[in-house]
Amino acid sequence: MTVLVAAQQTETPDALPSRQARLAYRAGEVGSTAGVAPGFVQGNLAILPAEYASAFHRFCQLNPKPCPIIGMSDAGSPHIPALGADLDIRTDVPRYRVWRDGEVVDEPTNVKSYWRDDLVTFVLGCSFSFEEALLDEGMPIRHIEQNVRVPMYRTNIACGEAGPFAGPMVVSMRPFKPADAIRAVQITSRYPAVHGAPVHLGHPHLIGIKDIAKPDYGDPVPVADDEIPVFWACGVTPQSVINAAKVPFAITHSPGLMLVTDLKNRTMAVI
């Protein structure tokens, strides 16, 4: 098992807000995880047969902005103890996506019936971690204010290829006034393990987004006349790549409905 970040906890495990969130999802609660368990890292999921794991690992290494690995399981194990002592990948996400030949065939609230002993789980850093740093600076985040999922878009930015994995980067968008956008670049640059600085500011059409009011994933949010859209690399990128690669079988999270870990957001900052 490979884990790149270690948790530092002062609370007892049973009292952790992150564990309480996982227990709620394990019991069948469904909803966006934005703002859930403040202070704790959330992760994107990509679960693949072992025969594809090496190529996908290489894909993540070539594309660290959209695919920063924060945890990886042993083949067949639904557990990643360093991300949460009782964490169960099969049950602890609000909603999953099951893929066959690059197409979504089911969106269950647990994947026990789909689990196989050759599956390897990758947990990728999530922008919800740097959102906490933005909120701490008093910067408004539109999708949290409106209690919807962050808007996400497929772009014309090509990812580096590894084996069957190739395709466009997915980005998430948050609107800011220009001065706040500059500050957002400065703040999020401190968090490379959770996507880091934006990959694009303004002019959505330049990265292949035809209509900012129609995200490919998540929910639309308004962009005011005095604001510009700011785009970050997004951990939903593997879903567009799985679609393009036509992988025979895979499991991911439903966009915006993440895995809540016991890692602390503060451990993700590099300066």
PDB file of C-alpha atoms in Angstrom:
ATOM      1  CA  MET A   1       0.000   0.000   0.000  1.00  0.00           C
ATOM      2  CA  THR A   2       1.262   3.471  -0.897  1.00  0.00           C
ATOM      3  CA  VAL A   3       0.152   6.525   1.048  1.00  0.00           C
ATOM      4  CA  LEU A   4       1.744   9.890   0.466  1.00  0.00           C
ATOM      5  CA  VAL A   5       0.279  11.830   3.387  1.00  0.00           C
ATOM      6  CA  ALA A   6      -0.036  10.826   7.039  1.00  0.00           C
ATOM      7  CA  ALA A   7      -2.860  11.960   9.323  1.00  0.00           C
ATOM      8  CA  GLN A   8      -2.277  13.881  12.528  1.00  0.00           C
ATOM      9  CA  GLN A   9      -5.206  13.624  14.918  1.00  0.00           C
ATOM     10  CA  THR A  10      -5.952  14.939  18.390  1.00  0.00           C
ATOM     11  CA  GLU A  11      -9.554  13.715  18.567  1.00  0.00           C
ATOM     12  CA  THR A  12     -10.405  10.135  19.433  1.00  0.00           C
ATOM     13  CA  PRO A  13     -11.249   8.168  16.279  1.00  0.00           C
ATOM     14  CA  ASP A  14     -14.906   7.661  17.271  1.00  0.00           C
ATOM     15  CA  ALA A  15     -15.376  11.422  17.721  1.00  0.00           C
ATOM     16  CA  LEU A  16     -13.893  12.485  14.396  1.00  0.00           C
ATOM     17  CA  PRO A  17     -16.384  14.421  12.235  1.00  0.00           C
ATOM     18  CA  SER A  18     -14.909  12.602   9.251  1.00  0.00           C
ATOM     19  CA  ARG A  19     -15.788   9.215  10.724  1.00  0.00           C
ATOM     20  CA  GLN A  20     -19.289  10.397  11.593  1.00  0.00           C
ATOM     21  CA  ALA A  21     -19.745  11.486   7.976  1.00  0.00           C
ATOM     22  CA  ARG A  22     -18.573   8.094   6.693  1.00  0.00           C
ATOM     23  CA  LEU A  23     -20.948   6.293   9.044  1.00  0.00           C
ATOM     24  CA  ALA A  24     -23.839   8.401   7.739  1.00  0.00           C
ATOM     25  CA  TYR A  25     -22.977   7.546   4.138  1.00  0.00           C
ATOM     26  CA  ARG A  26     -22.490   3.901   5.095  1.00  0.00           C
ATOM     27  CA  ALA A  27     -26.052   3.984   6.422  1.00  0.00           C
ATOM     28  CA  GLY A  28     -27.314   5.283   3.080  1.00  0.00           C
ATOM     29  CA  GLU A  29     -27.361   9.071   3.464  1.00  0.00           C
ATOM     30  CA  VAL A  30     -26.822  10.806   0.107  1.00  0.00           C
ATOM     31  CA  GLY A  31     -25.789  14.394  -0.600  1.00  0.00           C
ATOM     32  CA  SER A  32     -22.970  16.681  -1.666  1.00  0.00           C
ATOM     33  CA  THR A  33     -19.951  16.481   0.618  1.00  0.00           C
ATOM     34  CA  ALA A  34     -18.993  20.148   0.090  1.00  0.00           C
ATOM     35  CA  GLY A  35     -18.592  21.675   3.542  1.00  0.00           C
ATOM     36  CA  VAL A  36     -18.907  18.296   5.306  1.00  0.00           C
ATOM     37  CA  ALA A  37     -16.445  17.559   8.158  1.00  0.00           C
ATOM     38  CA  PRO A  38     -14.578  20.894   7.986  1.00  0.00           C
ATOM     39  CA  GLY A  39     -10.840  20.496   8.404  1.00  0.00           C
ATOM     40  CA  PHE A  40     -10.694  17.008   6.902  1.00  0.00           C
ATOM     41  CA  VAL A  41      -9.444  15.998   3.469  1.00  0.00           C
ATOM     42  CA  GLN A  42     -11.894  14.603   0.931  1.00  0.00           C
ATOM     43  CA  GLY A  43     -10.864  12.446  -1.985  1.00  0.00           C
ATOM     44  CA  ASN A  44     -11.883  11.436  -5.491  1.00  0.00           C
ATOM     45  CA  LEU A  45     -12.049   7.712  -6.242  1.00  0.00           C
ATOM     46  CA  ALA A  46     -10.786   5.663  -9.158  1.00  0.00           C
ATOM     47  CA  ILE A  47     -11.095   1.902  -8.639  1.00  0.00           C
ATOM     48  CA  LEU A  48      -9.670  -0.333 -11.345  1.00  0.00           C
ATOM     49  CA  PRO A  49      -8.716  -3.964 -11.941  1.00  0.00           C
ATOM     50  CA  ALA A  50      -5.112  -4.698 -10.971  1.00  0.00           C
ATOM     51  CA  GLU A  51      -4.101  -5.237 -14.597  1.00  0.00           C
ATOM     52  CA  TYR A  52      -4.746  -1.518 -15.208  1.00  0.00           C
ATOM     53  CA  ALA A  53      -3.309  -0.217 -11.928  1.00  0.00           C
ATOM     54  CA  SER A  54       0.275   0.333 -13.096  1.00  0.00           C
ATOM     55  CA  ALA A  55      -0.790   2.261 -16.185  1.00  0.00           C
ATOM     56  CA  PHE A  56      -3.207   4.378 -14.167  1.00  0.00           C
ATOM     57  CA  HIS A  57      -0.543   5.058 -11.548  1.00  0.00           C
ATOM     58  CA  ARG A  58       1.723   6.262 -14.351  1.00  0.00           C
ATOM     59  CA  PHE A  59      -1.111   8.394 -15.710  1.00  0.00           C
ATOM     60  CA  CYS A  60      -1.422  10.090 -12.321  1.00  0.00           C
ATOM     61  CA  GLN A  61       2.324  10.700 -12.198  1.00  0.00           C
ATOM     62  CA  LEU A  62       2.168  12.363 -15.618  1.00  0.00           C
ATOM     63  CA  ASN A  63      -0.854  14.466 -14.616  1.00  0.00           C
ATOM     64  CA  PRO A  64      -0.327  15.536 -10.995  1.00  0.00           C
ATOM     65  CA  LYS A  65      -2.575  18.609 -11.242  1.00  0.00           C
ATOM     66  CA  PRO A  66      -5.838  16.719 -11.885  1.00  0.00           C
ATOM     67  CA  CYS A  67      -4.722  13.400 -10.339  1.00  0.00           C
ATOM     68  CA  PRO A  68      -2.679  13.905  -7.143  1.00  0.00           C
ATOM     69  CA  ILE A  69      -2.582  10.544  -5.348  1.00  0.00           C
ATOM     70  CA  ILE A  70      -3.111  10.753  -1.583  1.00  0.00           C
ATOM     71  CA  GLY A  71      -3.779   7.052  -1.012  1.00  0.00           C
ATOM     72  CA  MET A  72      -3.758   3.667  -2.736  1.00  0.00           C
ATOM     73  CA  SER A  73      -5.026   0.283  -1.595  1.00  0.00           C
ATOM     74  CA  ASP A  74      -3.668  -3.228  -1.883  1.00  0.00           C
ATOM     75  CA  ALA A  75      -5.367  -5.284  -4.583  1.00  0.00           C
ATOM     76  CA  GLY A  76      -8.711  -6.562  -3.348  1.00  0.00           C
ATOM     77  CA  SER A  77      -8.664  -4.602  -0.104  1.00  0.00           C
ATOM     78  CA  PRO A  78     -11.492  -2.129   0.554  1.00  0.00           C
ATOM     79  CA  HIS A  79      -9.433  -0.519   3.314  1.00  0.00           C
ATOM     80  CA  ILE A  80      -6.774   2.196   3.364  1.00  0.00           C
ATOM     81  CA  PRO A  81      -5.948   2.485   7.089  1.00  0.00           C
ATOM     82  CA  ALA A  82      -3.795   5.605   6.779  1.00  0.00           C
ATOM     83  CA  LEU A  83      -6.810   7.500   5.393  1.00  0.00           C
ATOM     84  CA  GLY A  84      -9.186   6.222   8.096  1.00  0.00           C
ATOM     85  CA  ALA A  85      -8.915   3.311  10.510  1.00  0.00           C
ATOM     86  CA  ASP A  86     -12.435   2.021   9.837  1.00  0.00           C
ATOM     87  CA  LEU A  87     -12.757   3.329   6.280  1.00  0.00           C
ATOM     88  CA  ASP A  88     -14.519   0.974   3.858  1.00  0.00           C
ATOM     89  CA  ILE A  89     -14.223   2.008   0.222  1.00  0.00           C
ATOM     90  CA  ARG A  90     -17.260  -0.124  -0.692  1.00  0.00           C
ATOM     91  CA  THR A  91     -19.761   1.747   1.505  1.00  0.00           C
ATOM     92  CA  ASP A  92     -18.396   5.092   2.719  1.00  0.00           C
ATOM     93  CA  VAL A  93     -19.084   7.321  -0.299  1.00  0.00           C
ATOM     94  CA  PRO A  94     -22.567   8.865  -0.716  1.00  0.00           C
ATOM     95  CA  ARG A  95     -22.915   7.634  -4.294  1.00  0.00           C
ATOM     96  CA  TYR A  96     -20.733   5.712  -6.727  1.00  0.00           C
ATOM     97  CA  ARG A  97     -20.555   5.217 -10.461  1.00  0.00           C
ATOM     98  CA  VAL A  98     -20.021   1.753 -11.915  1.00  0.00           C
ATOM     99  CA  TRP A  99     -18.490   1.698 -15.411  1.00  0.00           C
ATOM    100  CA  ARG A 100     -18.436  -1.023 -18.054  1.00  0.00           C
ATOM    101  CA  ASP A 101     -16.623  -0.479 -21.344  1.00  0.00           C
ATOM    102  CA  GLY A 102     -16.378   3.229 -20.624  1.00  0.00           C
ATOM    103  CA  GLU A 103     -20.066   3.796 -19.868  1.00  0.00           C
ATOM    104  CA  VAL A 104     -21.859   4.325 -16.559  1.00  0.00           C
ATOM    105  CA  VAL A 105     -24.168   1.371 -15.908  1.00  0.00           C
ATOM    106  CA  ASP A 106     -25.168   1.992 -12.290  1.00  0.00           C
ATOM    107  CA  GLU A 107     -24.976   4.678  -9.589  1.00  0.00           C
ATOM    108  CA  PRO A 108     -25.434   2.791  -6.303  1.00  0.00           C
ATOM    109  CA  THR A 109     -24.926   3.999  -2.735  1.00  0.00           C
ATOM    110  CA  ASN A 110     -22.567   1.081  -2.046  1.00  0.00           C
ATOM    111  CA  VAL A 111     -20.576  -1.245  -4.280  1.00  0.00           C
ATOM    112  CA  LYS A 112     -20.407  -4.413  -2.185  1.00  0.00           C
ATOM    113  CA  SER A 113     -22.158  -6.399  -4.893  1.00  0.00           C
ATOM    114  CA  TYR A 114     -19.607  -5.220  -7.472  1.00  0.00           C
ATOM    115  CA  TRP A 115     -16.496  -5.767  -5.370  1.00  0.00           C
ATOM    116  CA  ARG A 116     -13.766  -8.051  -6.705  1.00  0.00           C
ATOM    117  CA  ASP A 117     -10.522  -9.338  -5.255  1.00  0.00           C
ATOM    118  CA  ASP A 118      -8.472  -7.781  -8.062  1.00  0.00           C
ATOM    119  CA  LEU A 119      -9.616  -4.174  -7.559  1.00  0.00           C
ATOM    120  CA  VAL A 120      -7.128  -1.435  -6.656  1.00  0.00           C
ATOM    121  CA  THR A 121      -8.383   1.847  -5.214  1.00  0.00           C
ATOM    122  CA  PHE A 122      -6.742   5.198  -5.939  1.00  0.00           C
ATOM    123  CA  VAL A 123      -7.761   8.169  -3.783  1.00  0.00           C
ATOM    124  CA  LEU A 124      -6.958  11.502  -5.380  1.00  0.00           C
ATOM    125  CA  GLY A 125      -6.773  14.912  -3.737  1.00  0.00           C
ATOM    126  CA  CYS A 126      -9.875  17.087  -3.889  1.00  0.00           C
ATOM    127  CA  SER A 127     -10.340  20.833  -4.266  1.00  0.00           C
ATOM    128  CA  PHE A 128     -12.642  20.871  -1.246  1.00  0.00           C
ATOM    129  CA  SER A 129      -9.430  20.975   0.819  1.00  0.00           C
ATOM    130  CA  PHE A 130      -8.192  24.254  -0.621  1.00  0.00           C
ATOM    131  CA  GLU A 131     -11.712  25.672  -0.422  1.00  0.00           C
ATOM    132  CA  GLU A 132     -11.323  25.672   3.334  1.00  0.00           C
ATOM    133  CA  ALA A 133      -8.234  27.869   2.979  1.00  0.00           C
ATOM    134  CA  LEU A 134     -10.184  30.240   0.699  1.00  0.00           C
ATOM    135  CA  LEU A 135     -13.048  30.436   3.190  1.00  0.00           C
ATOM    136  CA  ASP A 136     -10.596  31.139   6.015  1.00  0.00           C
ATOM    137  CA  GLU A 137      -9.494  34.203   4.027  1.00  0.00           C
ATOM    138  CA  GLY A 138     -13.088  35.384   3.798  1.00  0.00           C
ATOM    139  CA  MET A 139     -13.441  34.565   0.111  1.00  0.00           C
ATOM    140  CA  PRO A 140     -16.948  33.563  -1.013  1.00  0.00           C
ATOM    141  CA  ILE A 141     -17.418  30.222  -2.753  1.00  0.00           C
ATOM    142  CA  ARG A 142     -20.552  30.273  -4.833  1.00  0.00           C
ATOM    143  CA  HIS A 143     -21.532  26.598  -4.874  1.00  0.00           C
ATOM    144  CA  ILE A 144     -21.195  26.372  -1.086  1.00  0.00           C
ATOM    145  CA  GLU A 145     -23.306  29.500  -0.663  1.00  0.00           C
ATOM    146  CA  GLN A 146     -25.984  27.977  -2.888  1.00  0.00           C
ATOM    147  CA  ASN A 147     -25.655  24.466  -1.425  1.00  0.00           C
ATOM    148  CA  VAL A 148     -25.074  22.816  -4.807  1.00  0.00           C
ATOM    149  CA  ARG A 149     -22.261  20.754  -6.314  1.00  0.00           C
ATOM    150  CA  VAL A 150     -19.290  22.579  -7.796  1.00  0.00           C
ATOM    151  CA  PRO A 151     -19.616  22.965 -11.603  1.00  0.00           C
ATOM    152  CA  MET A 152     -17.153  20.831 -13.562  1.00  0.00           C
ATOM    153  CA  TYR A 153     -16.322  20.852 -17.278  1.00  0.00           C
ATOM    154  CA  ARG A 154     -14.466  18.725 -19.800  1.00  0.00           C
ATOM    155  CA  THR A 155     -11.872  20.838 -21.581  1.00  0.00           C
ATOM    156  CA  ASN A 156      -9.637  20.708 -24.637  1.00  0.00           C
ATOM    157  CA  ILE A 157      -6.562  20.428 -22.380  1.00  0.00           C
ATOM    158  CA  ALA A 158      -5.015  17.060 -23.199  1.00  0.00           C
ATOM    159  CA  CYS A 159      -3.653  14.906 -20.393  1.00  0.00           C
ATOM    160  CA  GLY A 160      -0.388  13.019 -20.687  1.00  0.00           C
ATOM    161  CA  GLU A 161      -0.990   9.470 -21.943  1.00  0.00           C
ATOM    162  CA  ALA A 162      -0.157   6.234 -20.136  1.00  0.00           C
ATOM    163  CA  GLY A 163      -1.183   2.890 -21.591  1.00  0.00           C
ATOM    164  CA  PRO A 164      -4.904   3.050 -22.408  1.00  0.00           C
ATOM    165  CA  PHE A 165      -5.397   6.178 -20.323  1.00  0.00           C
ATOM    166  CA  ALA A 166      -5.632   9.403 -22.295  1.00  0.00           C
ATOM    167  CA  GLY A 167      -8.169  12.141 -22.707  1.00  0.00           C
ATOM    168  CA  PRO A 168      -9.156  15.656 -21.704  1.00  0.00           C
ATOM    169  CA  MET A 169      -8.648  17.299 -18.348  1.00  0.00           C
ATOM    170  CA  VAL A 170     -11.759  18.090 -16.316  1.00  0.00           C
ATOM    171  CA  VAL A 171     -11.781  21.383 -14.422  1.00  0.00           C
ATOM    172  CA  SER A 172     -13.875  22.795 -11.600  1.00  0.00           C
ATOM    173  CA  MET A 173     -14.952  26.449 -11.632  1.00  0.00           C
ATOM    174  CA  ARG A 174     -15.408  29.123  -8.978  1.00  0.00           C
ATOM    175  CA  PRO A 175     -16.237  32.731  -9.899  1.00  0.00           C
ATOM    176  CA  PHE A 176     -14.330  35.579  -8.259  1.00  0.00           C
ATOM    177  CA  LYS A 177     -13.828  39.294  -8.700  1.00  0.00           C
ATOM    178  CA  PRO A 178     -10.431  39.883 -10.369  1.00  0.00           C
ATOM    179  CA  ALA A 179      -8.624  40.937  -7.189  1.00  0.00           C
ATOM    180  CA  ASP A 180      -9.986  37.903  -5.343  1.00  0.00           C
ATOM    181  CA  ALA A 181      -8.989  35.686  -8.270  1.00  0.00           C
ATOM    182  CA  ILE A 182      -5.378  36.810  -7.848  1.00  0.00           C
ATOM    183  CA  ARG A 183      -5.577  36.034  -4.138  1.00  0.00           C
ATOM    184  CA  ALA A 184      -7.115  32.634  -4.911  1.00  0.00           C
ATOM    185  CA  VAL A 185      -4.091  31.805  -7.087  1.00  0.00           C
ATOM    186  CA  GLN A 186      -1.770  32.703  -4.229  1.00  0.00           C
ATOM    187  CA  ILE A 187      -3.677  30.689  -1.637  1.00  0.00           C
ATOM    188  CA  THR A 188      -4.249  27.533  -3.655  1.00  0.00           C
ATOM    189  CA  SER A 189      -0.650  27.436  -4.883  1.00  0.00           C
ATOM    190  CA  ARG A 190       0.190  26.232  -1.360  1.00  0.00           C
ATOM    191  CA  TYR A 191      -1.825  23.033  -1.897  1.00  0.00           C
ATOM    192  CA  PRO A 192      -0.285  21.006  -4.763  1.00  0.00           C
ATOM    193  CA  ALA A 193      -1.551  17.726  -3.250  1.00  0.00           C
ATOM    194  CA  VAL A 194      -5.117  18.938  -3.805  1.00  0.00           C
ATOM    195  CA  HIS A 195      -4.772  20.409  -7.325  1.00  0.00           C
ATOM    196  CA  GLY A 196      -2.795  23.550  -6.437  1.00  0.00           C
ATOM    197  CA  ALA A 197      -3.096  26.772  -8.441  1.00  0.00           C
ATOM    198  CA  PRO A 198      -5.730  27.277 -11.174  1.00  0.00           C
ATOM    199  CA  VAL A 199      -5.016  26.096 -14.694  1.00  0.00           C
ATOM    200  CA  HIS A 200      -7.013  28.880 -16.369  1.00  0.00           C
ATOM    201  CA  LEU A 201      -8.706  32.205 -15.611  1.00  0.00           C
ATOM    202  CA  GLY A 202     -11.480  33.797 -17.680  1.00  0.00           C
ATOM    203  CA  HIS A 203     -12.484  33.101 -21.325  1.00  0.00           C
ATOM    204  CA  PRO A 204     -13.951  29.570 -20.973  1.00  0.00           C
ATOM    205  CA  HIS A 205     -13.993  29.065 -24.745  1.00  0.00           C
ATOM    206  CA  LEU A 206     -10.190  29.065 -24.829  1.00  0.00           C
ATOM    207  CA  ILE A 207     -10.179  25.726 -22.983  1.00  0.00           C
ATOM    208  CA  GLY A 208     -13.075  24.266 -24.950  1.00  0.00           C
ATOM    209  CA  ILE A 209     -16.005  25.185 -22.707  1.00  0.00           C
ATOM    210  CA  LYS A 210     -18.845  26.303 -24.972  1.00  0.00           C
ATOM    211  CA  ASP A 211     -21.427  27.248 -22.351  1.00  0.00           C
ATOM    212  CA  ILE A 212     -20.413  27.935 -18.759  1.00  0.00           C
ATOM    213  CA  ALA A 213     -24.063  27.651 -17.739  1.00  0.00           C
ATOM    214  CA  LYS A 214     -24.055  23.970 -18.768  1.00  0.00           C
ATOM    215  CA  PRO A 215     -21.405  22.053 -16.787  1.00  0.00           C
ATOM    216  CA  ASP A 216     -20.656  18.462 -17.729  1.00  0.00           C
ATOM    217  CA  TYR A 217     -20.751  17.468 -14.055  1.00  0.00           C
ATOM    218  CA  GLY A 218     -22.114  19.162 -10.956  1.00  0.00           C
ATOM    219  CA  ASP A 219     -24.470  22.141 -10.966  1.00  0.00           C
ATOM    220  CA  PRO A 220     -24.337  25.546 -12.686  1.00  0.00           C
ATOM    221  CA  VAL A 221     -23.644  28.655 -10.610  1.00  0.00           C
ATOM    222  CA  PRO A 222     -24.027  32.285 -11.724  1.00  0.00           C
ATOM    223  CA  VAL A 223     -21.021  34.386 -12.715  1.00  0.00           C
ATOM    224  CA  ALA A 224     -21.686  38.082 -12.082  1.00  0.00           C
ATOM    225  CA  ASP A 225     -20.721  40.800 -14.561  1.00  0.00           C
ATOM    226  CA  ASP A 226     -17.858  41.942 -12.303  1.00  0.00           C
ATOM    227  CA  GLU A 227     -16.504  38.415 -11.836  1.00  0.00           C
ATOM    228  CA  ILE A 228     -14.329  36.062 -13.860  1.00  0.00           C
ATOM    229  CA  PRO A 229     -14.512  32.248 -13.863  1.00  0.00           C
ATOM    230  CA  VAL A 230     -11.461  30.605 -12.316  1.00  0.00           C
ATOM    231  CA  PHE A 231     -10.730  26.993 -13.275  1.00  0.00           C
ATOM    232  CA  TRP A 232      -8.838  24.362 -11.289  1.00  0.00           C
ATOM    233  CA  ALA A 233      -7.765  20.897 -12.426  1.00  0.00           C
ATOM    234  CA  CYS A 234     -10.309  18.415 -11.095  1.00  0.00           C
ATOM    235  CA  GLY A 235     -10.136  14.872  -9.765  1.00  0.00           C
ATOM    236  CA  VAL A 236     -13.117  13.917 -11.920  1.00  0.00           C
ATOM    237  CA  THR A 237     -10.627  13.782 -14.814  1.00  0.00           C
ATOM    238  CA  PRO A 238     -10.256   9.981 -14.487  1.00  0.00           C
ATOM    239  CA  GLN A 239     -13.945   9.636 -15.310  1.00  0.00           C
ATOM    240  CA  SER A 240     -13.503  11.301 -18.692  1.00  0.00           C
ATOM    241  CA  VAL A 241     -10.395   9.179 -19.234  1.00  0.00           C
ATOM    242  CA  ILE A 242     -12.168   5.934 -18.256  1.00  0.00           C
ATOM    243  CA  ASN A 243     -14.873   6.873 -20.746  1.00  0.00           C
ATOM    244  CA  ALA A 244     -12.301   7.520 -23.485  1.00  0.00           C
ATOM    245  CA  ALA A 245     -10.288   4.355 -22.728  1.00  0.00           C
ATOM    246  CA  LYS A 246     -13.386   2.118 -22.678  1.00  0.00           C
ATOM    247  CA  VAL A 247     -11.975   0.263 -19.664  1.00  0.00           C
ATOM    248  CA  PRO A 248     -13.956  -2.968 -19.237  1.00  0.00           C
ATOM    249  CA  PHE A 249     -14.735  -2.299 -15.559  1.00  0.00           C
ATOM    250  CA  ALA A 250     -14.179   0.548 -13.108  1.00  0.00           C
ATOM    251  CA  ILE A 251     -15.779   2.251 -10.120  1.00  0.00           C
ATOM    252  CA  THR A 252     -15.598   5.953  -9.293  1.00  0.00           C
ATOM    253  CA  HIS A 253     -17.415   8.356  -6.985  1.00  0.00           C
ATOM    254  CA  SER A 254     -20.337  10.378  -8.279  1.00  0.00           C
ATOM    255  CA  PRO A 255     -18.994  13.881  -9.007  1.00  0.00           C
ATOM    256  CA  GLY A 256     -19.262  16.142  -5.953  1.00  0.00           C
ATOM    257  CA  LEU A 257     -19.945  13.199  -3.601  1.00  0.00           C
ATOM    258  CA  MET A 258     -16.534  12.408  -2.209  1.00  0.00           C
ATOM    259  CA  LEU A 259     -14.732  10.105   0.209  1.00  0.00           C
ATOM    260  CA  VAL A 260     -14.214  11.888   3.551  1.00  0.00           C
ATOM    261  CA  THR A 261     -10.872  10.861   5.091  1.00  0.00           C
ATOM    262  CA  ASP A 262      -9.270  11.367   8.496  1.00  0.00           C
ATOM    263  CA  LEU A 263      -6.394  13.394   7.003  1.00  0.00           C
ATOM    264  CA  LYS A 264      -6.278  17.028   8.027  1.00  0.00           C
ATOM    265  CA  ASN A 265      -6.415  19.754   5.375  1.00  0.00           C
ATOM    266  CA  ARG A 266      -3.593  21.610   7.106  1.00  0.00           C
ATOM    267  CA  THR A 267      -1.206  18.747   6.299  1.00  0.00           C
ATOM    268  CA  MET A 268      -1.686  19.458   2.605  1.00  0.00           C
ATOM    269  CA  ALA A 269      -0.069  22.903   2.707  1.00  0.00           C
ATOM    270  CA  VAL A 270       3.550  23.041   1.551  1.00  0.00           C
ATOM    271  CA  ILE A 271       4.363  26.565   2.817  1.00  0.00           C
TER     272      ILE A 271
END
